[in-house]
mmCIF file with all atom_site columns, C-alpha atoms in Angstrom:
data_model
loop_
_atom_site.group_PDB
_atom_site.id
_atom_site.type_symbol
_atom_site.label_atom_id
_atom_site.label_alt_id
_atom_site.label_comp_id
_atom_site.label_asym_id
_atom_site.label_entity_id
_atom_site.label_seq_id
_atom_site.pdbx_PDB_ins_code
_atom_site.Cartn_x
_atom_site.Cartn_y
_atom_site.Cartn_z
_atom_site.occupancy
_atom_site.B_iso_or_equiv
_atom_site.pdbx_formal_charge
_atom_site.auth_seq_id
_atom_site.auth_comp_id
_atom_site.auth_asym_id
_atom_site.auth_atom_id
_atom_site.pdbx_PDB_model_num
ATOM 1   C CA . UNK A 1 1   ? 8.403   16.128  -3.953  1.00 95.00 ? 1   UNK A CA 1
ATOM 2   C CA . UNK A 1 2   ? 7.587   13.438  -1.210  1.00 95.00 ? 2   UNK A CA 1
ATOM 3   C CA . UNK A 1 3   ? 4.511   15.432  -0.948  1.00 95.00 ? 3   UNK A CA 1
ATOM 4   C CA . UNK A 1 4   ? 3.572   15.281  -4.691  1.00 96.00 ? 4   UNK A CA 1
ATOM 5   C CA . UNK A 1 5   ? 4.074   11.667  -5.072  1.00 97.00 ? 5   UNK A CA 1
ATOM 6   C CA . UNK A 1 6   ? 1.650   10.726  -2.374  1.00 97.00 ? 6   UNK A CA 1
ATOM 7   C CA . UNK A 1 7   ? -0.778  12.572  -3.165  1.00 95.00 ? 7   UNK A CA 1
ATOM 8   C CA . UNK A 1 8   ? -0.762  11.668  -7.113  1.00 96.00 ? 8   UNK A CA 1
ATOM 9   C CA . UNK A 1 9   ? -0.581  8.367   -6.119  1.00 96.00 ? 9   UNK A CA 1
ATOM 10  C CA . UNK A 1 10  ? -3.465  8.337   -3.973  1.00 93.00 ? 10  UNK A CA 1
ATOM 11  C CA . UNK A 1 11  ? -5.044  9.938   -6.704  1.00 92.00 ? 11  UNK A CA 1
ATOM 12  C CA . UNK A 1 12  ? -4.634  6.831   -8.674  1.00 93.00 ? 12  UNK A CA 1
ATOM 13  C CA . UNK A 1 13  ? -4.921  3.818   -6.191  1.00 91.00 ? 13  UNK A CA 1
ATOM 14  C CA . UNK A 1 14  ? -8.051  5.339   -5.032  1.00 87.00 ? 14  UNK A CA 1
ATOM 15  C CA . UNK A 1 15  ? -9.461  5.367   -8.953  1.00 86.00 ? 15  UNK A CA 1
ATOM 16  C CA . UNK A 1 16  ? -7.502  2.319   -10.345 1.00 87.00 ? 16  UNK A CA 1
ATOM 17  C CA . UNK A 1 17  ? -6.975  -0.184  -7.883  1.00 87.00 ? 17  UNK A CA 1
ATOM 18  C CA . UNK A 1 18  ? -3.340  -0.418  -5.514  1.00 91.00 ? 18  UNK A CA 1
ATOM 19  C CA . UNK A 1 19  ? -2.720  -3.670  -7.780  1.00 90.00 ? 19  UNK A CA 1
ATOM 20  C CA . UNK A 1 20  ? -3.005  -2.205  -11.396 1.00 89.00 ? 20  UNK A CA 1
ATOM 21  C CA . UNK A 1 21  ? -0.995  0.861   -10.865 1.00 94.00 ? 21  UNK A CA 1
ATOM 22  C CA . UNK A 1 22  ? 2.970   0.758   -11.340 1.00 95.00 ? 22  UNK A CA 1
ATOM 23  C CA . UNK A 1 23  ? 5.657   2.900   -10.663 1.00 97.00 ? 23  UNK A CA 1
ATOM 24  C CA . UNK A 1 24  ? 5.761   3.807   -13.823 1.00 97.00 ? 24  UNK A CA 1
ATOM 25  C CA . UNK A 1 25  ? 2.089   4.322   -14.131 1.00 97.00 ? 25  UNK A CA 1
ATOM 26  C CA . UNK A 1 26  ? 3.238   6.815   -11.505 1.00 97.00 ? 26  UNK A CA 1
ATOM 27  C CA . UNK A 1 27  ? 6.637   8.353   -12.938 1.00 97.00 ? 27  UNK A CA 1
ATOM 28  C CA . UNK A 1 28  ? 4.092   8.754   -16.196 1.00 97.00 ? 28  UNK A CA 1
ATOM 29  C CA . UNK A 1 29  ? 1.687   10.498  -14.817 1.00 96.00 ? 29  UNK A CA 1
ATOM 30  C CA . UNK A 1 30  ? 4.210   13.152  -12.564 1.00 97.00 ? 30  UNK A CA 1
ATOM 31  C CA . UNK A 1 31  ? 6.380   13.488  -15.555 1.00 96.00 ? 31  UNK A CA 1
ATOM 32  C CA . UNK A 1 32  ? 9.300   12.457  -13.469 1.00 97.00 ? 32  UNK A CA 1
ATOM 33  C CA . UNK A 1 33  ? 11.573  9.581   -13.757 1.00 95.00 ? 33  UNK A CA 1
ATOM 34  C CA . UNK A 1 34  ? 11.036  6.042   -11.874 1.00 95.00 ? 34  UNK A CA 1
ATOM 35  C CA . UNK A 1 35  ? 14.422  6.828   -9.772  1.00 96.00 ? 35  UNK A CA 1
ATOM 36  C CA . UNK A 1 36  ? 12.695  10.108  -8.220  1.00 96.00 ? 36  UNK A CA 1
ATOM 37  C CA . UNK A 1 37  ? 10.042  7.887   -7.087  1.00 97.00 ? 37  UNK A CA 1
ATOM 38  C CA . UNK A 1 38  ? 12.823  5.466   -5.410  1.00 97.00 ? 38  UNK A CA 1
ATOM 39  C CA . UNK A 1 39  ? 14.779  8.314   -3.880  1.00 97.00 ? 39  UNK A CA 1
ATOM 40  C CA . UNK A 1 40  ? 11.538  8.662   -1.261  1.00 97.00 ? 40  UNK A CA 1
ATOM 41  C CA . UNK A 1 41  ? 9.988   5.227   -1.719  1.00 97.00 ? 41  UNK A CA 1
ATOM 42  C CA . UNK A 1 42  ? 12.222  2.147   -1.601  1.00 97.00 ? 42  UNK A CA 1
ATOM 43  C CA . UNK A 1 43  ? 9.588   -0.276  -3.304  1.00 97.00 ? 43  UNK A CA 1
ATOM 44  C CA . UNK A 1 44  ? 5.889   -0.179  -4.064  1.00 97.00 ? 44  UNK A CA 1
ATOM 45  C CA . UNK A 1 45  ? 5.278   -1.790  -0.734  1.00 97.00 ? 45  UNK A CA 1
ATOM 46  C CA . UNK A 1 46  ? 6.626   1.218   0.721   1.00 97.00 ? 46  UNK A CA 1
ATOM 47  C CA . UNK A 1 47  ? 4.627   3.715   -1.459  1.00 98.00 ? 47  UNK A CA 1
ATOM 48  C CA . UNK A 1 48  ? 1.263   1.947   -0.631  1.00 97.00 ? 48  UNK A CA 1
ATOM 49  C CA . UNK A 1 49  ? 2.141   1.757   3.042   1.00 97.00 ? 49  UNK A CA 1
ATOM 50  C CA . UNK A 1 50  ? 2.592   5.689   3.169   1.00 97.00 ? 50  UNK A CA 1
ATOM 51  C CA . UNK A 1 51  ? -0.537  6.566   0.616   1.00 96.00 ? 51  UNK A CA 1
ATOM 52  C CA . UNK A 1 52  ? -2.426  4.702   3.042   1.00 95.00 ? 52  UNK A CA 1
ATOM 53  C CA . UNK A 1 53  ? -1.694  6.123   6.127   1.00 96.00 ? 53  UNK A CA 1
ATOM 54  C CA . UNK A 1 54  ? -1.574  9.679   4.456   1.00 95.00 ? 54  UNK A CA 1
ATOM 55  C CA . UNK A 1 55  ? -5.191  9.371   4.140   1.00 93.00 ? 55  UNK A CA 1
ATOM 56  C CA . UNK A 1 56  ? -6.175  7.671   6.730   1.00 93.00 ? 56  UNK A CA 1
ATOM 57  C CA . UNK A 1 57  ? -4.268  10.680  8.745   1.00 95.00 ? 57  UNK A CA 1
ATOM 58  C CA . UNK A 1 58  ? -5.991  13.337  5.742   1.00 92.00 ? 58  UNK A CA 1
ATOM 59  C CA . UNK A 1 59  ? -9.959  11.745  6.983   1.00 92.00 ? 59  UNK A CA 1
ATOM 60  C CA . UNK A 1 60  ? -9.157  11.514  10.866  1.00 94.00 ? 60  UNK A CA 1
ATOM 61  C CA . UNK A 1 61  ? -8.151  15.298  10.559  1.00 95.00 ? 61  UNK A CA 1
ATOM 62  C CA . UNK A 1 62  ? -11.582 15.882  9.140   1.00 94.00 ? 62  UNK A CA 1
ATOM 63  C CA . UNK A 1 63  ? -13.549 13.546  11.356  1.00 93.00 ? 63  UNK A CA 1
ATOM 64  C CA . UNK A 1 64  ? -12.058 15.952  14.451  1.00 94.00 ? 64  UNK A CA 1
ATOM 65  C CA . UNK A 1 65  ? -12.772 19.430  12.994  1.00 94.00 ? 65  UNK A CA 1
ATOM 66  C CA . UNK A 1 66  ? -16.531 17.816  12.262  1.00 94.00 ? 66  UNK A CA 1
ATOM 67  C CA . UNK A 1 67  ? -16.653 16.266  15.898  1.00 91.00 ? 67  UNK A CA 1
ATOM 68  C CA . UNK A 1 68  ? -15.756 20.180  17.292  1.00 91.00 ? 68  UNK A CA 1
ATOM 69  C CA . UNK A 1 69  ? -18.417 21.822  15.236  1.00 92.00 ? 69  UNK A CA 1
ATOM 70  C CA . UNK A 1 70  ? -21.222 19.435  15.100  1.00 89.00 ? 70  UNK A CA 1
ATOM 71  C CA . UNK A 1 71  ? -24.599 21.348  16.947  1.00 87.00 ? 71  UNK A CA 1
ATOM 72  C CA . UNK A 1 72  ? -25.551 17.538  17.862  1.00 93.00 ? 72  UNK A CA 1
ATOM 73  C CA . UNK A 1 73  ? -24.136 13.839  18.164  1.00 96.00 ? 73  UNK A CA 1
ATOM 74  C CA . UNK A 1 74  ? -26.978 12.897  15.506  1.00 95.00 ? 74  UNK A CA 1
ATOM 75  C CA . UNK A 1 75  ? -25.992 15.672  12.143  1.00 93.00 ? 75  UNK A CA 1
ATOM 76  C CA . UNK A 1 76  ? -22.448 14.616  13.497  1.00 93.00 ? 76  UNK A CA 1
ATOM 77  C CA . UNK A 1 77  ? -22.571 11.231  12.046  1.00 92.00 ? 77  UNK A CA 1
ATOM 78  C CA . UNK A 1 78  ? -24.195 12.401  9.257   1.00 92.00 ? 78  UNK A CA 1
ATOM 79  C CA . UNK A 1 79  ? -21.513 15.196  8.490   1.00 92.00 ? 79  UNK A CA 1
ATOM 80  C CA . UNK A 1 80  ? -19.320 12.650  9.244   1.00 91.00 ? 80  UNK A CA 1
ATOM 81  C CA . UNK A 1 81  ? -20.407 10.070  6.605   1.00 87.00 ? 81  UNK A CA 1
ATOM 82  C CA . UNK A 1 82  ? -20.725 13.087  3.878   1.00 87.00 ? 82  UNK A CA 1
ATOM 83  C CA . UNK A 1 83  ? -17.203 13.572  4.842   1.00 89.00 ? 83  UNK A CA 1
ATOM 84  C CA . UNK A 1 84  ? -15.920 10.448  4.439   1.00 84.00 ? 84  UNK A CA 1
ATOM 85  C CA . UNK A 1 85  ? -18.282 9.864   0.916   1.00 81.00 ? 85  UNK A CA 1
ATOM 86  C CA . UNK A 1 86  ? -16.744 13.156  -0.691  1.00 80.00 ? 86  UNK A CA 1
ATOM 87  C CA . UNK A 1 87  ? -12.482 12.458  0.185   1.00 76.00 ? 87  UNK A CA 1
ATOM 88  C CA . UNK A 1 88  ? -13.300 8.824   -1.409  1.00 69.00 ? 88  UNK A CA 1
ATOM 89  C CA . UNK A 1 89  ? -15.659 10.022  -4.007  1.00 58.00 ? 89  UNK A CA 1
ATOM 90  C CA . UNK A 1 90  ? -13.724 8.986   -7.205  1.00 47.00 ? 90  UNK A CA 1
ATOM 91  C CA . UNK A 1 91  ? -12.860 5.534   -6.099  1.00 53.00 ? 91  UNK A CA 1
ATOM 92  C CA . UNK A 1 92  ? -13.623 3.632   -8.807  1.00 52.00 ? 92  UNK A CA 1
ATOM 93  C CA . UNK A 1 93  ? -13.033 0.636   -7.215  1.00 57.00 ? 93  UNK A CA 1
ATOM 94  C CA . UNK A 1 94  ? -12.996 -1.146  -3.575  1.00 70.00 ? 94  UNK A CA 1
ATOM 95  C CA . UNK A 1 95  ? -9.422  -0.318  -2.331  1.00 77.00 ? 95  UNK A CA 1
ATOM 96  C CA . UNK A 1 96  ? -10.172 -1.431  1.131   1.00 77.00 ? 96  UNK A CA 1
ATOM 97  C CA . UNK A 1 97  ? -10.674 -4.620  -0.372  1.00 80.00 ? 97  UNK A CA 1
ATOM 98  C CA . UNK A 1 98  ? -7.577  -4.664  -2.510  1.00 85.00 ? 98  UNK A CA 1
ATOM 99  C CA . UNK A 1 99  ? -5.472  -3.446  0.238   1.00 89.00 ? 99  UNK A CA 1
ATOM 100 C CA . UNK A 1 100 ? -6.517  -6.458  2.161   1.00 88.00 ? 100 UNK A CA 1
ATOM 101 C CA . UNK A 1 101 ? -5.868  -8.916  -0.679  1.00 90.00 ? 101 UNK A CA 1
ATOM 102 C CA . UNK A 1 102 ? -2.498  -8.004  -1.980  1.00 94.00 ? 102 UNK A CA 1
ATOM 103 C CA . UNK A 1 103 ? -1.157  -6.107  1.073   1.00 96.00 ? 103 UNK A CA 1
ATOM 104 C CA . UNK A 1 104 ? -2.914  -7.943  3.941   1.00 96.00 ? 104 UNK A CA 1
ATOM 105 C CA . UNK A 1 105 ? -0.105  -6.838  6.867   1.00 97.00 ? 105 UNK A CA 1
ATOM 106 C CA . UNK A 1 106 ? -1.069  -2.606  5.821   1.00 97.00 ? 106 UNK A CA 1
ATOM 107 C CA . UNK A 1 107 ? -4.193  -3.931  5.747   1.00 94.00 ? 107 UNK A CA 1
ATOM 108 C CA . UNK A 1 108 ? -4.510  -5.441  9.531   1.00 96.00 ? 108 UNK A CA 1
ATOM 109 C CA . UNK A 1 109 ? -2.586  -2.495  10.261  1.00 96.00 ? 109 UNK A CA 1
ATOM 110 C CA . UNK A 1 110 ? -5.202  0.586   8.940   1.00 94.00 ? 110 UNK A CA 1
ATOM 111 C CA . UNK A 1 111 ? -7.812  -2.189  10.421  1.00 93.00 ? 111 UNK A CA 1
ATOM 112 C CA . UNK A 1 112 ? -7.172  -1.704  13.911  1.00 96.00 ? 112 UNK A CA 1
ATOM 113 C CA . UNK A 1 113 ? -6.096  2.243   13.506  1.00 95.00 ? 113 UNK A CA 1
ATOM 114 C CA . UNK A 1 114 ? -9.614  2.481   11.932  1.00 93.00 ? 114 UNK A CA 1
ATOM 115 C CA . UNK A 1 115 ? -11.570 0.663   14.640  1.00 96.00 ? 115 UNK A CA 1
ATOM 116 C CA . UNK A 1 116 ? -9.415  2.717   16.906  1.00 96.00 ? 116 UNK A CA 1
ATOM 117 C CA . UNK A 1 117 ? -10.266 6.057   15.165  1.00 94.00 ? 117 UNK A CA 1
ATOM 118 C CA . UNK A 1 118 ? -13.822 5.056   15.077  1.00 93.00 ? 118 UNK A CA 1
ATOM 119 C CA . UNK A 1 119 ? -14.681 3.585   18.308  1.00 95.00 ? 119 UNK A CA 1
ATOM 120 C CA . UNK A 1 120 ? -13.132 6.466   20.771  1.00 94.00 ? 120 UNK A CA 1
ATOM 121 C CA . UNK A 1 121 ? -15.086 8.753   17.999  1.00 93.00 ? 121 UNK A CA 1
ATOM 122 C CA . UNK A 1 122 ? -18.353 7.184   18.234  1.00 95.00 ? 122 UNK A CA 1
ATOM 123 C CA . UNK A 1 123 ? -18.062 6.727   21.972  1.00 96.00 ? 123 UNK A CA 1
ATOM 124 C CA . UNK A 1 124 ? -17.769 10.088  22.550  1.00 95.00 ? 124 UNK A CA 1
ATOM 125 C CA . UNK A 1 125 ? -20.669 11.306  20.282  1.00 95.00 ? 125 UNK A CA 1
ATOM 126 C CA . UNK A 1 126 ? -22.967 8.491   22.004  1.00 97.00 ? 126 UNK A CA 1
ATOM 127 C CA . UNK A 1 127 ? -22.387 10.183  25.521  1.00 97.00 ? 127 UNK A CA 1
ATOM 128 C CA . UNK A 1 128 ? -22.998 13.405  24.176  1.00 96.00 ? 128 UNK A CA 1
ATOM 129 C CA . UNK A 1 129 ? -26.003 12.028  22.946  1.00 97.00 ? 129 UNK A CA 1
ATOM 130 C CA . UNK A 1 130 ? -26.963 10.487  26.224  1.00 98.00 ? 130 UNK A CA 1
ATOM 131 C CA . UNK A 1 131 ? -26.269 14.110  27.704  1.00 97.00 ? 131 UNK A CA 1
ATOM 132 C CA . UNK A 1 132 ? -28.484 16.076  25.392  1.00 97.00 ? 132 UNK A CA 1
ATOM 133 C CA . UNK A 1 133 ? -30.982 13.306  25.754  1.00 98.00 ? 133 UNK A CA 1
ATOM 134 C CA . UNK A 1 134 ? -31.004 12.742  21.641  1.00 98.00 ? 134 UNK A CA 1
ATOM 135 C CA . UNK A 1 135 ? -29.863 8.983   22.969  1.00 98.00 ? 135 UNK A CA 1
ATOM 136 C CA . UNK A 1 136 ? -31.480 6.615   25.385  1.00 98.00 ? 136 UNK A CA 1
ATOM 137 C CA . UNK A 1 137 ? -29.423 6.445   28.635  1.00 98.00 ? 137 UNK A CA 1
ATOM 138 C CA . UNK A 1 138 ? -29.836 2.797   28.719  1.00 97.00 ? 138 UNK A CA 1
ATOM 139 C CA . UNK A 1 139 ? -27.390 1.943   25.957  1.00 98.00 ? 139 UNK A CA 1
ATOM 140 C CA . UNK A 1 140 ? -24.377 0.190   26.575  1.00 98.00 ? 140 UNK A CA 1
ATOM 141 C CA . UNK A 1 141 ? -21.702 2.600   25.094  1.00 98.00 ? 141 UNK A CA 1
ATOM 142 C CA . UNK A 1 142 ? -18.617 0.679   24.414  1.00 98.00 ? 142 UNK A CA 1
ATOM 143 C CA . UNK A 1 143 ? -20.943 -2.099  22.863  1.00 98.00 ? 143 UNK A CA 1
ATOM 144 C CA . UNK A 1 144 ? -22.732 -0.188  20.568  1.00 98.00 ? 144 UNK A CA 1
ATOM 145 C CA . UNK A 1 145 ? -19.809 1.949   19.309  1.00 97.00 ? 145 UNK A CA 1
ATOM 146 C CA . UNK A 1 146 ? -17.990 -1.807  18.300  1.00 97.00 ? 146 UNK A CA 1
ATOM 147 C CA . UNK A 1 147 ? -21.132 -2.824  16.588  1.00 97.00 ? 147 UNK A CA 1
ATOM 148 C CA . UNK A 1 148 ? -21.532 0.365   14.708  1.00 97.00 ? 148 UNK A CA 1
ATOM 149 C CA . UNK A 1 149 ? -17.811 -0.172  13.687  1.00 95.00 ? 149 UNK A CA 1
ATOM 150 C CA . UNK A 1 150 ? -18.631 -4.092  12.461  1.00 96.00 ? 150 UNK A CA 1
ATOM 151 C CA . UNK A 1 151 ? -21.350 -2.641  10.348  1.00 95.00 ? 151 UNK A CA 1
ATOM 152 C CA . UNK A 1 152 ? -19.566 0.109   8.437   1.00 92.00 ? 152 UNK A CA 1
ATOM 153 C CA . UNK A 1 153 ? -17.089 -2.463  7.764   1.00 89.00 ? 153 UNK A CA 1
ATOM 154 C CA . UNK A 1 154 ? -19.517 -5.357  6.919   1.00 91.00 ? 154 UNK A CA 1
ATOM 155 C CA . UNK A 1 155 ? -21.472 -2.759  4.558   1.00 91.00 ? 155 UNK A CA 1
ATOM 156 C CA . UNK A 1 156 ? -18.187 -2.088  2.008   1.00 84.00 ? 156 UNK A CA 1
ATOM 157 C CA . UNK A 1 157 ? -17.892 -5.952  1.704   1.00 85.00 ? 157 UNK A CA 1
ATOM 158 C CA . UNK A 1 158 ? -19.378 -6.679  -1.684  1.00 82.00 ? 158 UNK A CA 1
ATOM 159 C CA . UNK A 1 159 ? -19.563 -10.366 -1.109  1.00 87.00 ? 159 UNK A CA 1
ATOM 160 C CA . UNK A 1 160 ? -22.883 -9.296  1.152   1.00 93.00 ? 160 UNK A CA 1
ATOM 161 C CA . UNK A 1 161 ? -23.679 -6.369  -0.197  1.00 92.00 ? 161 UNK A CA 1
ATOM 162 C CA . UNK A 1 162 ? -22.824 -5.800  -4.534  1.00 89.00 ? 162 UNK A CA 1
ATOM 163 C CA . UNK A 1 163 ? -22.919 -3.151  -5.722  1.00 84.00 ? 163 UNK A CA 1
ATOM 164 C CA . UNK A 1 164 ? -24.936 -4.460  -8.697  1.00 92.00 ? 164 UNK A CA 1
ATOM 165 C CA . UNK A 1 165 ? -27.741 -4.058  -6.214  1.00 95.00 ? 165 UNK A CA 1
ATOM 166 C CA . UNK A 1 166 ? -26.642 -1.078  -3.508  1.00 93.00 ? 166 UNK A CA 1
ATOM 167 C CA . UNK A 1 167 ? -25.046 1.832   -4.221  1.00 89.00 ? 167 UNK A CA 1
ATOM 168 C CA . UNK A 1 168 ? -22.580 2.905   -1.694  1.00 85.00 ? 168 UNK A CA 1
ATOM 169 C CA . UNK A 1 169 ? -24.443 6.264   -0.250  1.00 87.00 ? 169 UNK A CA 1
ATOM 170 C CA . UNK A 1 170 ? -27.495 4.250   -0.369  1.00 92.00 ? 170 UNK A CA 1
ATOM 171 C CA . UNK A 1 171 ? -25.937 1.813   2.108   1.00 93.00 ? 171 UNK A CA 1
ATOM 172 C CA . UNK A 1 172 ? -24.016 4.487   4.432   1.00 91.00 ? 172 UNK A CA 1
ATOM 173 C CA . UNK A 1 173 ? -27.368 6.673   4.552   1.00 92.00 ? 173 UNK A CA 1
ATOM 174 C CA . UNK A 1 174 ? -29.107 3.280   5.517   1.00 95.00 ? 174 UNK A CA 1
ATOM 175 C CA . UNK A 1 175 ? -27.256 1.809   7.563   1.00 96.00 ? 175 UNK A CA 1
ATOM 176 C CA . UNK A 1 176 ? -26.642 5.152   9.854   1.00 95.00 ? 176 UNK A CA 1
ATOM 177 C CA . UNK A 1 177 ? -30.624 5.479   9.971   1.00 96.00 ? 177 UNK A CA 1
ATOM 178 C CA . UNK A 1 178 ? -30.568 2.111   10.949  1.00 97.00 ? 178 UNK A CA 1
ATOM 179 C CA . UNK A 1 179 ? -28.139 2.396   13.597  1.00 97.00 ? 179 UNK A CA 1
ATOM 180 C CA . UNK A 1 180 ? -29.550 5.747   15.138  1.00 97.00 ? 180 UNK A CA 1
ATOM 181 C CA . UNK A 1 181 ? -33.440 4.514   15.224  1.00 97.00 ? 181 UNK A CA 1
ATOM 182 C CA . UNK A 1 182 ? -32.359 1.764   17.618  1.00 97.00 ? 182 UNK A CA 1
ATOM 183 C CA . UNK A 1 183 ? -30.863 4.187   20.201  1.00 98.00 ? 183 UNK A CA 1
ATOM 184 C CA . UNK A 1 184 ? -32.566 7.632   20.241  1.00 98.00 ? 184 UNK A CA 1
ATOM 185 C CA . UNK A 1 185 ? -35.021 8.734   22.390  1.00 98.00 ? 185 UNK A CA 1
ATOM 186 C CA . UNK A 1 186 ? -38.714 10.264  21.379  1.00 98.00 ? 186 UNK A CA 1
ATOM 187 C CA . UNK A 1 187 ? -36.706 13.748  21.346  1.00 98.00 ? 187 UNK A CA 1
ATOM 188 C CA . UNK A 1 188 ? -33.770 12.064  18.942  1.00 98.00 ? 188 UNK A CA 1
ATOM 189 C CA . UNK A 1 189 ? -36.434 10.537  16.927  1.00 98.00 ? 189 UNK A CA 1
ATOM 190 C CA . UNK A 1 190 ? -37.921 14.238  16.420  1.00 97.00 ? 190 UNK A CA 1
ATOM 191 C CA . UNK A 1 191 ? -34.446 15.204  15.540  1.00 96.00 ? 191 UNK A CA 1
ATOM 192 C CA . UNK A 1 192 ? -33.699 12.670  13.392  1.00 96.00 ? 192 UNK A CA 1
ATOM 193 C CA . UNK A 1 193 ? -37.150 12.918  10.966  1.00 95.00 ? 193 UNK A CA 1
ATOM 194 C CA . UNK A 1 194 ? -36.647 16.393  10.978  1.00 94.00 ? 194 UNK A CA 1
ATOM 195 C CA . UNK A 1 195 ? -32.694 16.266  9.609   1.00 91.00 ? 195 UNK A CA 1
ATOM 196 C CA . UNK A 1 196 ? -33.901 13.359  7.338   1.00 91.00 ? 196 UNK A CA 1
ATOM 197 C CA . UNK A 1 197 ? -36.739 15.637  6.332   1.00 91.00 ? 197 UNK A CA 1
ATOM 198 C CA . UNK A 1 198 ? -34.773 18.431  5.192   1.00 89.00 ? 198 UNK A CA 1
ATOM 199 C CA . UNK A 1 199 ? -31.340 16.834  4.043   1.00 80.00 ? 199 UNK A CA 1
ATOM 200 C CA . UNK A 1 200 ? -32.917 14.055  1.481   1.00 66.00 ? 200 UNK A CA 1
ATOM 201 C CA . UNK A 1 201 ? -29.541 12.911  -0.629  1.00 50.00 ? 201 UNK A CA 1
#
């Protein structure tokens, strides 16, 4: 039942918003009562805490099996964003940015877990990179893997970037083009026109 709850409640933070859903919006929706809820979840706090984590866990899990199969560093990150754009793709709103205005300690929490996630992640695909020579050998590694990080972030933050004016997968297919242009080499650059070439979203 644990099981259930988190993942209809994901279900509905992800499309609503963690502020505008209740426990009863929850209990409604399961066709259980509000005390089933309480047996595994104490308080709402609680709930988001473990909905969070769940799929922060549920993405990592995905990010690996992608990282093991990728032929190159370069359709990596782009499997990787794909990824990532499907498991969110019914957010109807901005739940990072919820999450960090009504539950700011989960927030600061999944913050550093994600930059942790991310920067081993993208360290690891930039050596690769370096190795098949898809990457200059020049680039500083741990630097560029923390600025990739600050711009995935800095691209969800709407204050910068509304979505009035970008879409989301126009800003993740952007941004990564962006990002690999200024390290690849003339044989990364062949790679990456060709892979733009044939995968146009």
């Amino acid at each position: 039942m644990r099981k259930k709850i988190l993942q209809k409640s994901a279900e509905l933070f992800l499309n609503l918003g963690f502020k505008s859903v209740t426990m009863d919006d929850i209990a409604h929706e399961m066709a259980i009562s509000k005390k089933t809820i309480y047996v595994h979840f104490p308080n709402k706090t609680k709930l988001v805490e473990a909905v969070t984590f769940e799929v922060f866990e549920t993405i990592c899990e995905g990010i690996d099996g992608i990282s093991n199969t990728s032929l190159n560093p370069i359709e990596q990150l782009y499997d990787i964003k794909m990824f990532v754009m499907q498991h969110l793709k019914d957010e109807k709103t901005s739940p990072q940015y919820q999450l960090k205005k009504y539950y700011p300690q989960i927030y600061q929490r999944l913050h550093m877990k994600q930059f942790e996630k991310m920067h081993e992640s993208v360290k690891e695909s930039l050596q690769k990179g370096i190795q098949l020579e898809l990457f200059r050998p020049t680039i500083n590694v741990d630097f560029i893997s923390r600025m990739y990080f600050n711009g995935m972030i800095g691209i969800k933050d709407e204050q910068y970037f509304p979505k009035t004016l970008y879409a989301t997968e126009y800003l993740m297919e952007s941004y990564l083009e962006y990002h690999l242009r200024a390290i690849v080499t003339e044989k990364g650059l062949l790679v990456l026109n060709t892979f733009i070439t044939t995968n146009q979203s």
